[in-house]
mmCIF file of C-alpha atoms in Angstrom:
data_model
loop_
_atom_site.group_PDB
_atom_site.id
_atom_site.type_symbol
_atom_site.label_atom_id
_atom_site.label_comp_id
_atom_site.label_asym_id
_atom_site.label_seq_id
_atom_site.Cartn_x
_atom_site.Cartn_y
_atom_site.Cartn_z
ATOM 1 C CA MET A 806 24.909 78.489 219.547
ATOM 2 C CA LEU A 807 25.346 79.017 223.286
ATOM 3 C CA GLU A 808 25.335 76.090 225.687
ATOM 4 C CA LEU A 809 25.406 76.005 229.469
ATOM 5 C CA ARG A 810 26.321 72.437 230.335
ATOM 6 C CA ASP A 811 25.883 70.948 233.830
ATOM 7 C CA ILE A 812 26.528 74.265 235.571
ATOM 8 C CA THR A 813 26.955 74.210 239.342
ATOM 9 C CA LYS A 814 27.027 77.507 241.198
ATOM 10 C CA ILE A 815 27.400 77.702 244.976
ATOM 11 C CA TYR A 816 27.321 80.972 246.881
ATOM 12 C CA HIS A 817 29.190 81.310 250.208
ATOM 13 C CA ALA A 818 30.626 77.793 249.933
ATOM 14 C CA GLY A 819 31.806 76.342 253.235
ATOM 15 C CA THR A 820 29.948 78.859 255.374
ATOM 16 C CA ALA A 821 26.729 78.733 257.382
ATOM 17 C CA THR A 822 24.974 80.637 254.588
ATOM 18 C CA GLU A 823 26.057 78.284 251.787
ATOM 19 C CA GLN A 824 23.510 78.198 248.976
ATOM 20 C CA THR A 825 23.514 76.070 245.851
ATOM 21 C CA LEU A 826 21.771 78.081 243.146
ATOM 22 C CA PHE A 827 22.512 75.897 240.120
ATOM 23 C CA ASP A 828 22.923 72.142 240.445
ATOM 24 C CA HIS A 829 23.932 70.654 237.055
ATOM 25 C CA PHE A 830 21.926 73.311 235.233
ATOM 26 C CA SER A 831 21.859 73.111 231.429
ATOM 27 C CA LEU A 832 20.489 75.398 228.711
ATOM 28 C CA THR A 833 20.969 75.699 224.954
ATOM 29 C CA VAL A 834 20.243 78.896 223.010
ATOM 30 C CA GLU A 835 20.168 78.525 219.248
ATOM 31 C CA GLU A 836 21.794 81.050 216.952
ATOM 32 C CA GLY A 837 19.463 83.937 216.135
ATOM 33 C CA GLN A 838 17.074 83.379 219.062
ATOM 34 C CA PHE A 839 15.814 86.319 221.112
ATOM 35 C CA VAL A 840 15.164 84.868 224.556
ATOM 36 C CA SER A 841 13.130 86.710 227.202
ATOM 37 C CA ILE A 842 13.808 85.546 230.772
ATOM 38 C CA VAL A 843 11.544 86.182 233.759
ATOM 39 C CA GLY A 844 11.490 84.997 237.341
ATOM 40 C CA SER A 845 11.302 86.253 240.911
ATOM 41 C CA ASN A 846 14.255 87.758 242.749
ATOM 42 C CA GLY A 847 16.816 85.060 243.515
ATOM 43 C CA SER A 848 15.595 82.745 240.765
ATOM 44 C CA GLY A 849 18.974 82.788 239.013
ATOM 45 C CA LYS A 850 18.279 85.108 236.061
ATOM 46 C CA THR A 851 21.110 87.573 236.538
ATOM 47 C CA SER A 852 23.464 84.919 237.902
ATOM 48 C CA MET A 853 23.002 83.006 234.657
ATOM 49 C CA LEU A 854 23.937 86.097 232.637
ATOM 50 C CA ASN A 855 26.955 86.689 234.874
ATOM 51 C CA ILE A 856 28.099 83.103 234.347
ATOM 52 C CA ILE A 857 27.809 83.483 230.575
ATOM 53 C CA CYS A 858 29.800 86.719 230.658
ATOM 54 C CA GLY A 859 32.379 85.394 233.125
ATOM 55 C CA SER A 860 31.512 87.928 235.822
ATOM 56 C CA ILE A 861 31.279 85.228 238.496
ATOM 57 C CA PRO A 862 33.054 81.854 238.803
ATOM 58 C CA ILE A 863 31.346 78.456 238.719
ATOM 59 C CA GLU A 864 32.049 75.350 240.758
ATOM 60 C CA GLY A 865 31.342 72.924 237.937
ATOM 61 C CA GLY A 866 30.163 72.601 234.349
ATOM 62 C CA ASP A 867 31.070 74.418 231.165
ATOM 63 C CA VAL A 868 30.007 77.344 228.967
ATOM 64 C CA LEU A 869 30.334 76.697 225.241
ATOM 65 C CA VAL A 870 29.932 78.894 222.158
ATOM 66 C CA ASN A 871 29.533 76.998 218.905
ATOM 67 C CA GLY A 872 30.859 73.885 220.622
ATOM 68 C CA GLN A 873 33.993 75.583 221.983
ATOM 69 C CA SER A 874 34.475 76.085 225.726
ATOM 70 C CA ILE A 875 34.881 79.681 226.889
ATOM 71 C CA SER A 876 34.946 78.880 230.612
ATOM 72 C CA LYS A 877 38.647 79.674 230.945
ATOM 73 C CA LEU A 878 38.330 83.031 229.181
ATOM 74 C CA ARG A 879 38.337 86.113 231.380
ATOM 75 C CA GLU A 880 35.390 88.485 231.377
ATOM 76 C CA TYR A 881 37.013 91.077 229.101
ATOM 77 C CA GLN A 882 37.974 88.333 226.645
ATOM 78 C CA ARG A 883 34.371 87.135 226.399
ATOM 79 C CA TYR A 884 33.167 90.671 225.750
ATOM 80 C CA ALA A 885 35.179 90.652 222.525
ATOM 81 C CA SER A 886 32.234 88.753 221.011
ATOM 82 C CA MET A 887 29.471 89.727 223.455
ATOM 83 C CA GLY A 888 27.653 92.971 224.106
ATOM 84 C CA ARG A 889 25.909 93.793 227.376
ATOM 85 C CA VAL A 890 23.481 96.531 228.354
ATOM 86 C CA TYR A 891 22.997 96.958 232.091
ATOM 87 C CA GLN A 892 20.063 98.025 234.249
ATOM 88 C CA ASN A 893 21.789 101.240 235.289
ATOM 89 C CA PRO A 894 21.882 103.743 232.393
ATOM 90 C CA ALA A 895 25.153 105.074 233.854
ATOM 91 C CA ALA A 896 26.867 101.730 233.263
ATOM 92 C CA GLY A 897 28.379 100.826 229.920
ATOM 93 C CA THR A 898 29.281 104.413 228.990
ATOM 94 C CA CYS A 899 31.824 106.984 230.210
ATOM 95 C CA PRO A 900 29.976 110.058 231.547
ATOM 96 C CA GLY A 901 33.000 112.357 231.316
ATOM 97 C CA LEU A 902 33.567 111.641 227.632
ATOM 98 C CA THR A 903 31.545 112.923 224.697
ATOM 99 C CA MET A 904 29.270 110.699 222.638
ATOM 100 C CA LEU A 905 31.844 110.804 219.859
ATOM 101 C CA GLU A 906 34.569 109.595 222.227
ATOM 102 C CA ASN A 907 32.315 106.896 223.676
ATOM 103 C CA MET A 908 31.366 105.590 220.255
ATOM 104 C CA SER A 909 34.989 105.614 219.124
ATOM 105 C CA LEU A 910 35.924 103.494 222.145
ATOM 106 C CA ALA A 911 33.059 101.103 221.450
ATOM 107 C CA GLU A 912 34.058 100.667 217.808
ATOM 108 C CA ASN A 913 37.642 99.850 218.848
ATOM 109 C CA LYS A 914 36.529 97.065 221.202
ATOM 110 C CA GLY A 915 38.609 93.943 220.687
ATOM 111 C CA LYS A 916 41.184 95.654 218.475
ATOM 112 C CA PRO A 917 44.879 95.639 219.408
ATOM 113 C CA PHE A 918 46.193 98.606 221.367
ATOM 114 C CA SER A 919 48.635 100.964 219.672
ATOM 115 C CA LEU A 920 49.789 104.543 219.827
ATOM 116 C CA GLY A 921 47.445 106.731 217.876
ATOM 117 C CA ARG A 922 44.414 108.965 218.105
ATOM 118 C CA ALA A 923 41.530 107.444 220.010
ATOM 119 C CA VAL A 924 38.955 109.343 217.946
ATOM 120 C CA ASN A 925 38.845 108.847 214.202
ATOM 121 C CA ARG A 926 37.199 111.992 212.829
ATOM 122 C CA ARG A 927 36.710 110.259 209.496
ATOM 123 C CA ARG A 928 34.075 108.103 211.203
ATOM 124 C CA VAL A 929 31.937 111.036 212.377
ATOM 125 C CA ASP A 930 29.410 110.667 209.560
ATOM 126 C CA PHE A 931 29.065 106.952 210.337
ATOM 127 C CA TYR A 932 28.434 107.674 214.025
ATOM 128 C CA ARG A 933 25.917 110.356 213.105
ATOM 129 C CA ASP A 934 24.055 107.913 210.863
ATOM 130 C CA GLN A 935 24.011 105.336 213.660
ATOM 131 C CA LEU A 936 22.576 107.847 216.111
ATOM 132 C CA GLN A 937 20.023 109.054 213.585
ATOM 133 C CA SER A 938 18.697 105.497 213.318
ATOM 134 C CA LEU A 939 17.637 105.754 216.974
ATOM 135 C CA GLY A 940 15.180 108.515 216.127
ATOM 136 C CA LEU A 941 15.968 110.481 219.279
ATOM 137 C CA GLY A 942 17.605 113.530 217.718
ATOM 138 C CA LEU A 943 21.052 112.641 219.084
ATOM 139 C CA GLU A 944 22.890 112.790 215.771
ATOM 140 C CA ASP A 945 23.753 116.476 216.269
ATOM 141 C CA LYS A 946 25.008 116.008 219.840
ATOM 142 C CA LEU A 947 28.223 114.093 219.217
ATOM 143 C CA ASP A 948 30.229 116.643 221.207
ATOM 144 C CA VAL A 949 27.875 116.484 224.215
ATOM 145 C CA LYS A 950 29.194 114.540 227.218
ATOM 146 C CA MET A 951 27.357 111.313 227.987
ATOM 147 C CA GLY A 952 26.732 112.430 231.556
ATOM 148 C CA ALA A 953 24.594 115.304 230.261
ATOM 149 C CA LEU A 954 22.100 112.990 228.532
ATOM 150 C CA SER A 955 18.897 111.690 230.085
ATOM 151 C CA GLY A 956 18.756 108.107 231.347
ATOM 152 C CA GLY A 957 16.776 106.972 228.321
ATOM 153 C CA GLN A 958 19.148 108.666 225.899
ATOM 154 C CA ARG A 959 22.158 107.091 227.588
ATOM 155 C CA GLN A 960 20.531 103.671 227.508
ATOM 156 C CA ALA A 961 19.770 104.034 223.808
ATOM 157 C CA VAL A 962 23.380 104.991 223.078
ATOM 158 C CA ALA A 963 24.616 102.154 225.314
ATOM 159 C CA LEU A 964 22.514 99.729 223.254
ATOM 160 C CA LEU A 965 24.001 101.136 220.068
ATOM 161 C CA MET A 966 27.555 100.971 221.443
ATOM 162 C CA ALA A 967 27.111 97.385 222.613
ATOM 163 C CA THR A 968 26.246 96.304 219.064
ATOM 164 C CA MET A 969 28.735 98.330 217.024
ATOM 165 C CA THR A 970 31.175 95.440 216.606
ATOM 166 C CA PRO A 971 30.358 91.904 215.355
ATOM 167 C CA LEU A 972 28.733 89.910 218.164
ATOM 168 C CA ASN A 973 27.875 86.350 219.005
ATOM 169 C CA PHE A 974 25.473 87.417 221.748
ATOM 170 C CA LEU A 975 23.711 90.464 223.127
ATOM 171 C CA ILE A 976 23.030 90.357 226.877
ATOM 172 C CA LEU A 977 20.265 92.630 228.187
ATOM 173 C CA ASP A 978 20.229 92.771 231.979
ATOM 174 C CA GLU A 979 16.925 94.430 232.987
ATOM 175 C CA HIS A 980 17.932 97.286 230.706
ATOM 176 C CA THR A 981 14.585 99.114 230.978
ATOM 177 C CA ALA A 982 14.032 98.695 234.732
ATOM 178 C CA ALA A 983 15.451 102.102 235.722
ATOM 179 C CA LEU A 984 13.530 104.048 233.075
ATOM 180 C CA ASP A 985 10.132 105.704 233.173
ATOM 181 C CA PRO A 986 7.363 103.795 231.331
ATOM 182 C CA LYS A 987 7.368 105.950 228.199
ATOM 183 C CA THR A 988 11.153 105.826 227.815
ATOM 184 C CA ALA A 989 11.168 102.089 228.530
ATOM 185 C CA GLU A 990 8.765 101.568 225.627
ATOM 186 C CA VAL A 991 11.089 103.491 223.309
ATOM 187 C CA ILE A 992 14.107 101.444 224.422
ATOM 188 C CA MET A 993 12.248 98.160 223.942
ATOM 189 C CA GLU A 994 11.209 99.133 220.425
ATOM 190 C CA LEU A 995 14.810 100.088 219.657
ATOM 191 C CA THR A 996 16.021 96.814 221.156
ATOM 192 C CA ASP A 997 13.697 94.775 218.986
ATOM 193 C CA LYS A 998 14.748 96.755 215.919
ATOM 194 C CA VAL A 999 18.473 96.311 216.596
ATOM 195 C CA VAL A 1000 18.177 92.588 217.317
ATOM 196 C CA ARG A 1001 16.139 91.944 214.159
ATOM 197 C CA GLU A 1002 18.145 94.154 211.795
ATOM 198 C CA LYS A 1003 21.525 92.850 212.989
ATOM 199 C CA LYS A 1004 20.241 89.267 213.308
ATOM 200 C CA LEU A 1005 21.621 88.953 216.825
ATOM 201 C CA THR A 1006 21.288 86.172 219.349
ATOM 202 C CA ALA A 1007 19.951 87.937 222.429
ATOM 203 C CA MET A 1008 19.089 87.093 226.039
ATOM 204 C CA MET A 1009 16.952 89.607 227.924
ATOM 205 C CA VAL A 1010 16.216 89.436 231.642
ATOM 206 C CA THR A 1011 13.154 91.497 232.546
ATOM 207 C CA HIS A 1012 10.606 91.903 235.328
ATOM 208 C CA ASN A 1013 8.092 93.295 232.845
ATOM 209 C CA LEU A 1014 5.872 90.354 231.881
ATOM 210 C CA ARG A 1015 4.376 92.214 228.931
ATOM 211 C CA TYR A 1016 7.800 92.783 227.415
ATOM 212 C CA ALA A 1017 8.662 89.128 227.962
ATOM 213 C CA VAL A 1018 5.494 88.034 226.157
ATOM 214 C CA GLU A 1019 5.541 90.607 223.343
ATOM 215 C CA TYR A 1020 9.229 90.570 222.466
ATOM 216 C CA GLY A 1021 11.508 87.742 221.428
ATOM 217 C CA ASP A 1022 10.790 84.294 220.041
ATOM 218 C CA ARG A 1023 11.462 82.263 223.198
ATOM 219 C CA LEU A 1024 10.293 82.740 226.780
ATOM 220 C CA LEU A 1025 11.924 81.242 229.863
ATOM 221 C CA MET A 1026 10.705 81.439 233.447
ATOM 222 C CA MET A 1027 13.160 80.582 236.200
ATOM 223 C CA ASN A 1028 12.619 79.618 239.820
ATOM 224 C CA GLN A 1029 15.277 78.671 242.372
ATOM 225 C CA GLY A 1030 17.854 77.861 239.721
ATOM 226 C CA HIS A 1031 15.518 75.820 237.513
ATOM 227 C CA ILE A 1032 13.700 76.548 234.262
ATOM 228 C CA VAL A 1033 10.003 76.029 235.007
ATOM 229 C CA LEU A 1034 8.647 77.353 231.705
ATOM 230 C CA ASP A 1035 10.203 77.201 228.238
ATOM 231 C CA ARG A 1036 8.127 78.243 225.246
ATOM 232 C CA ALA A 1037 9.358 79.064 221.759
ATOM 233 C CA GLY A 1038 7.985 79.742 218.302
ATOM 234 C CA GLU A 1039 4.234 79.391 217.876
ATOM 235 C CA GLU A 1040 3.819 78.158 221.451
ATOM 236 C CA LYS A 1041 5.457 81.339 222.694
ATOM 237 C CA LYS A 1042 3.254 83.479 220.443
ATOM 238 C CA ALA A 1043 0.188 81.813 221.960
ATOM 239 C CA THR A 1044 1.352 82.605 225.509
ATOM 240 C CA SER A 1045 -0.480 85.447 227.242
ATOM 241 C CA ILE A 1046 0.474 87.666 230.144
ATOM 242 C CA ASP A 1047 -2.211 85.907 232.194
ATOM 243 C CA ASP A 1048 -0.532 82.561 231.516
ATOM 244 C CA VAL A 1049 2.796 83.806 232.838
ATOM 245 C CA LEU A 1050 1.233 85.674 235.756
ATOM 246 C CA GLY A 1051 -0.750 82.568 236.700
ATOM 247 C CA MET A 1052 2.414 80.500 236.918
ATOM 248 C CA PHE A 1053 4.085 83.246 238.955
ATOM 249 C CA ASN A 1054 1.219 83.152 241.419
ATOM 250 C CA ARG A 1055 1.256 79.351 241.676
ATOM 251 C CA ILE A 1056 4.995 79.375 242.397
ATOM 252 C CA SER A 1057 4.526 82.134 244.964
ATOM 253 C CA ILE A 1058 1.848 80.112 246.781
ATOM 254 C CA GLU A 1059 3.979 76.969 246.704
ATOM 255 C CA CYS A 1060 6.873 78.921 248.219
ATOM 256 C CA GLY A 1061 4.617 80.246 250.965
ATOM 257 C CA ASN A 1062 4.653 83.876 249.787
#
């Protein structure tokens, strides 16, 4: 279980542009939930993910995993039990290394450093099987450099790499936003498959309302650092795109947009 407890986040503290985004913000995500998160720009979606991952500091509150605080852990320490897929397909992989080398690095995440070969050739068949499960014909391209793949292919491999080691949480930060519509559909289907088959707890920020409604078992909408919609289970299943769009429009009118 993940808990954000009384989080306070202030940007540009002590300056003329000081902005309090989160003021004693709290959220609990149960183990095994797949949470879709929507909201306008500046609503706090990505900031919340960054706080969970330790990418940005907080002025108050605590982040807990299974009741244990992780607030004092550095970002790389948190990633030992978290996977993250970014909006930019170029992030999360090394373009100058082959797929085999990238996957070897991903599988060694969290393990102690020692002198030895970075690539374990005995794991090639395992990596090939993992790539074959994507259904993109990448299993015979292990020696191809990541930078030579298309954006969608790189994002699919990044998703696979992020989930190769045991995880507490999978963080998806607008991971289809930079892809064309057809490729985005493929990545979303793969995402749903990976989350279900590996029984992951996942948090997905997206601007695509259809994805937010169709995927996951909980839907959050954020506005100015607050959760203004929280639907899970059967209530989430009964939520339509029009419902979410209607709330977006009401918030926009209230904000004078």
